[in-house]
Short mmCIF file of C-alpha atoms and ligand atoms in Angstrom, two decimals:
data_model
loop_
_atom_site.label_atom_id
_atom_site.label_comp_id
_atom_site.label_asym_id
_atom_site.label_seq_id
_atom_site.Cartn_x
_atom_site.Cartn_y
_atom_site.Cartn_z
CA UNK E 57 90.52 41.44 129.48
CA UNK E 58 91.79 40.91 126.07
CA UNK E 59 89.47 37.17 125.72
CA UNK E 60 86.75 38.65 127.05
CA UNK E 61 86.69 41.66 124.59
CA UNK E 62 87.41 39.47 121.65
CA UNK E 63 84.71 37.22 123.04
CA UNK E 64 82.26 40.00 123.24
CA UNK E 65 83.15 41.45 119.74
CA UNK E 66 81.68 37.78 118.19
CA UNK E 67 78.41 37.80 120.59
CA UNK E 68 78.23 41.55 119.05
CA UNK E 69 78.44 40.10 115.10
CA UNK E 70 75.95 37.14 116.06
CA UNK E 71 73.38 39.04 117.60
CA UNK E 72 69.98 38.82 116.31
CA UNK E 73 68.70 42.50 116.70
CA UNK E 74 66.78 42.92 113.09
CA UNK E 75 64.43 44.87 114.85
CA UNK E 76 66.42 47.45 116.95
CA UNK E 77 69.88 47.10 114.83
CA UNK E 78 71.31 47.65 118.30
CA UNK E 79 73.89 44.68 118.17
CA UNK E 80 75.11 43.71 122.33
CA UNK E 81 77.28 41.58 123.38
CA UNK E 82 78.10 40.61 127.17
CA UNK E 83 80.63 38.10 128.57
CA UNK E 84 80.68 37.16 131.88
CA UNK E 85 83.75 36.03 134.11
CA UNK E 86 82.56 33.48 137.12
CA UNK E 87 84.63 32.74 140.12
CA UNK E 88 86.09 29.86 138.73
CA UNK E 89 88.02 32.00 135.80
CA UNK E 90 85.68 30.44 133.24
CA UNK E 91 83.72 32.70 131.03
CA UNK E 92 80.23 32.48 129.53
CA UNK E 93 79.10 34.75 126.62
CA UNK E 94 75.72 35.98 124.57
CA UNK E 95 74.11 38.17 122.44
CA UNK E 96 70.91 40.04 122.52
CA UNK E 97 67.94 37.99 120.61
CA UNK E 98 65.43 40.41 119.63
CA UNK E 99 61.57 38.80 118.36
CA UNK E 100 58.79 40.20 116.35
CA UNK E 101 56.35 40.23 119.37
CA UNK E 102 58.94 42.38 120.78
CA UNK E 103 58.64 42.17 124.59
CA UNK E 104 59.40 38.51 123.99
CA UNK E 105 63.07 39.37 122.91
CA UNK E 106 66.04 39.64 125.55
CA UNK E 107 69.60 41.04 126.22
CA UNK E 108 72.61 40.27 125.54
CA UNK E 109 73.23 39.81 129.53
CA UNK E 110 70.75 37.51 129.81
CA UNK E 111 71.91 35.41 127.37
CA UNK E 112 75.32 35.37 129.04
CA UNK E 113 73.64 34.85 132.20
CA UNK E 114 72.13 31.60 130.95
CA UNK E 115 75.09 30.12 129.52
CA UNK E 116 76.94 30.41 132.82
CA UNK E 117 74.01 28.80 134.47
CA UNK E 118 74.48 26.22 132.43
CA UNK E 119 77.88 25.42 132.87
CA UNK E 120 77.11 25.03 136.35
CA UNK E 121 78.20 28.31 137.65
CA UNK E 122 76.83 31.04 140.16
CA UNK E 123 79.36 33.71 140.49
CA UNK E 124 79.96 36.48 138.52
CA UNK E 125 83.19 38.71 139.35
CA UNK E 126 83.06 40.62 135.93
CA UNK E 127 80.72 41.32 132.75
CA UNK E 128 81.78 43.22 129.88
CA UNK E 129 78.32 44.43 127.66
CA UNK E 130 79.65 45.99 124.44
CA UNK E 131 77.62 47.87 122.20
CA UNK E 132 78.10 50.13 119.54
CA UNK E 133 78.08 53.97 119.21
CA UNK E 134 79.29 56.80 120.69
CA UNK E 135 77.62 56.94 124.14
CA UNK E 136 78.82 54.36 126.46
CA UNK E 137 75.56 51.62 126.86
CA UNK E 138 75.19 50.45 130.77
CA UNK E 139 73.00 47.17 131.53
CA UNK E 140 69.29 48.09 131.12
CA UNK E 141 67.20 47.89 134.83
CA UNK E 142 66.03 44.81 134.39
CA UNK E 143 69.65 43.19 133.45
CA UNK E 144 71.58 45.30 136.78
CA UNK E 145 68.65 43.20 139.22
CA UNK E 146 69.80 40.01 136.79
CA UNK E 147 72.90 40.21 137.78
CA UNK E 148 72.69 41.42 140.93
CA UNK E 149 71.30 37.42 141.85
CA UNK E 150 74.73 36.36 140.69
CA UNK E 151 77.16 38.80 142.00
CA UNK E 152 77.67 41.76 144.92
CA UNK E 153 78.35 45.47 144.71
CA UNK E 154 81.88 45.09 144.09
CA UNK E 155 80.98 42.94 140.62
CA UNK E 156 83.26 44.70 137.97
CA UNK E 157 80.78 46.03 134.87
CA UNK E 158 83.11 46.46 131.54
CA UNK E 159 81.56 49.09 129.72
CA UNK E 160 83.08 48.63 125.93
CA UNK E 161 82.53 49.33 122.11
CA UNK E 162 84.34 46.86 119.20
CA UNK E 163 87.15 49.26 119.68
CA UNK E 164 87.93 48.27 123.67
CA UNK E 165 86.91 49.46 126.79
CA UNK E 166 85.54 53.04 127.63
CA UNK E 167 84.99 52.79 131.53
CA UNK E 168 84.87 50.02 134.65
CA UNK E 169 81.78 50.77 136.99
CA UNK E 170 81.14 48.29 140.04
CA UNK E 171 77.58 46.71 140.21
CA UNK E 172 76.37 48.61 143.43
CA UNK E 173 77.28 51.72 141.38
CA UNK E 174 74.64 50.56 138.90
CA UNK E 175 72.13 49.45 141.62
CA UNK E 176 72.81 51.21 144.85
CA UNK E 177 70.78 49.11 147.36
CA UNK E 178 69.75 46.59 145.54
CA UNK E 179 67.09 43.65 146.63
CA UNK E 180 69.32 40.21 146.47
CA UNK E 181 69.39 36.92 147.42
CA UNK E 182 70.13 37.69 150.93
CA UNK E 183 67.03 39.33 151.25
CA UNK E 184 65.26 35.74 151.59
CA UNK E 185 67.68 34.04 153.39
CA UNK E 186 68.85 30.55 152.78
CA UNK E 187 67.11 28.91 150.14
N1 THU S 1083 70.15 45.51 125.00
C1 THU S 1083 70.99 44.59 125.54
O1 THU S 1083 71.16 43.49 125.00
N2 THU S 1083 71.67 44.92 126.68
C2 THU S 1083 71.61 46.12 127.28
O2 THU S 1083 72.26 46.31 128.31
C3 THU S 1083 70.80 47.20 126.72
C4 THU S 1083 69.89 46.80 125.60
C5 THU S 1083 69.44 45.16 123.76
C6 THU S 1083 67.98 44.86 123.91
C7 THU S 1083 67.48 45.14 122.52
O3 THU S 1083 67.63 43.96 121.72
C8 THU S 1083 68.41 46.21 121.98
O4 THU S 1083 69.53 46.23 122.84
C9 THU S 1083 67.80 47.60 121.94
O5 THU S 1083 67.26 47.94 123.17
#
């Protein structure tokens, strides 16, 4: 846990937010132990900007991964910050109900939830069947 925090503490400091100020960062763990981080990157049209998850999301892809056993999203403040709606169906395409979600701030980590907490019966892959 302690690599993935301090990995999600630096996607925190590099986010580019200068719209929201809301600095996010989100690691992700794939089943091969490997982990794959980002940052939220805001944009002055502002629906064009994206989270921190999806960033994370995209690095694993690109590493040649597809399995997500764990995410940590830190964010800052006093109320805990859960994946938006959009972000729980992102990685829903990567991971099951039992996927561990890391709910931290800088200081460490406030709660664990499981995915199909987050998105109770959720649409997936195996909705379409082999691809
Ligand atoms: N944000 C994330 O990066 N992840 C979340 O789970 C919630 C929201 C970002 C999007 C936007 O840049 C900023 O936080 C404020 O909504």
């Amino acid at each position: 846990m302690d690599d993935m925090l301090k990995l999600a503490r630096t996607m925190m400091a590099r986010a580019y937010a200068p719209y929201s100020k809301f600095h996010v960062g989100a690691v992700v763990k794939s089943d091969d132990g490997s982990l794959h981080a980002g940052c939220n990157v805001e944009n002055s049209a502002y629906p064009q900007g994206w989270c921190a998850e999806a960033s994370a999301i995209a690095a694993m892809v690109g590493a040649g991964q597809r399995r997500i056993l764990e995410c940590v999203v830190m964010a800052p403040g006093v109320e805990i910050v859960t994946p938006c709606g959009g972000c729980r169906q992102k990685l829903r395409e990567f991971g099951g109900d039992d996927m561990l979600i890391h709910l931290c701030h800088p200081d460490g980590l406030h709660r664990t939830v499981t995915l199909g907490t987050l998105l109770p019966m959720s649409f997936g892959p195996h909705n379409l069947g082999p691809a």
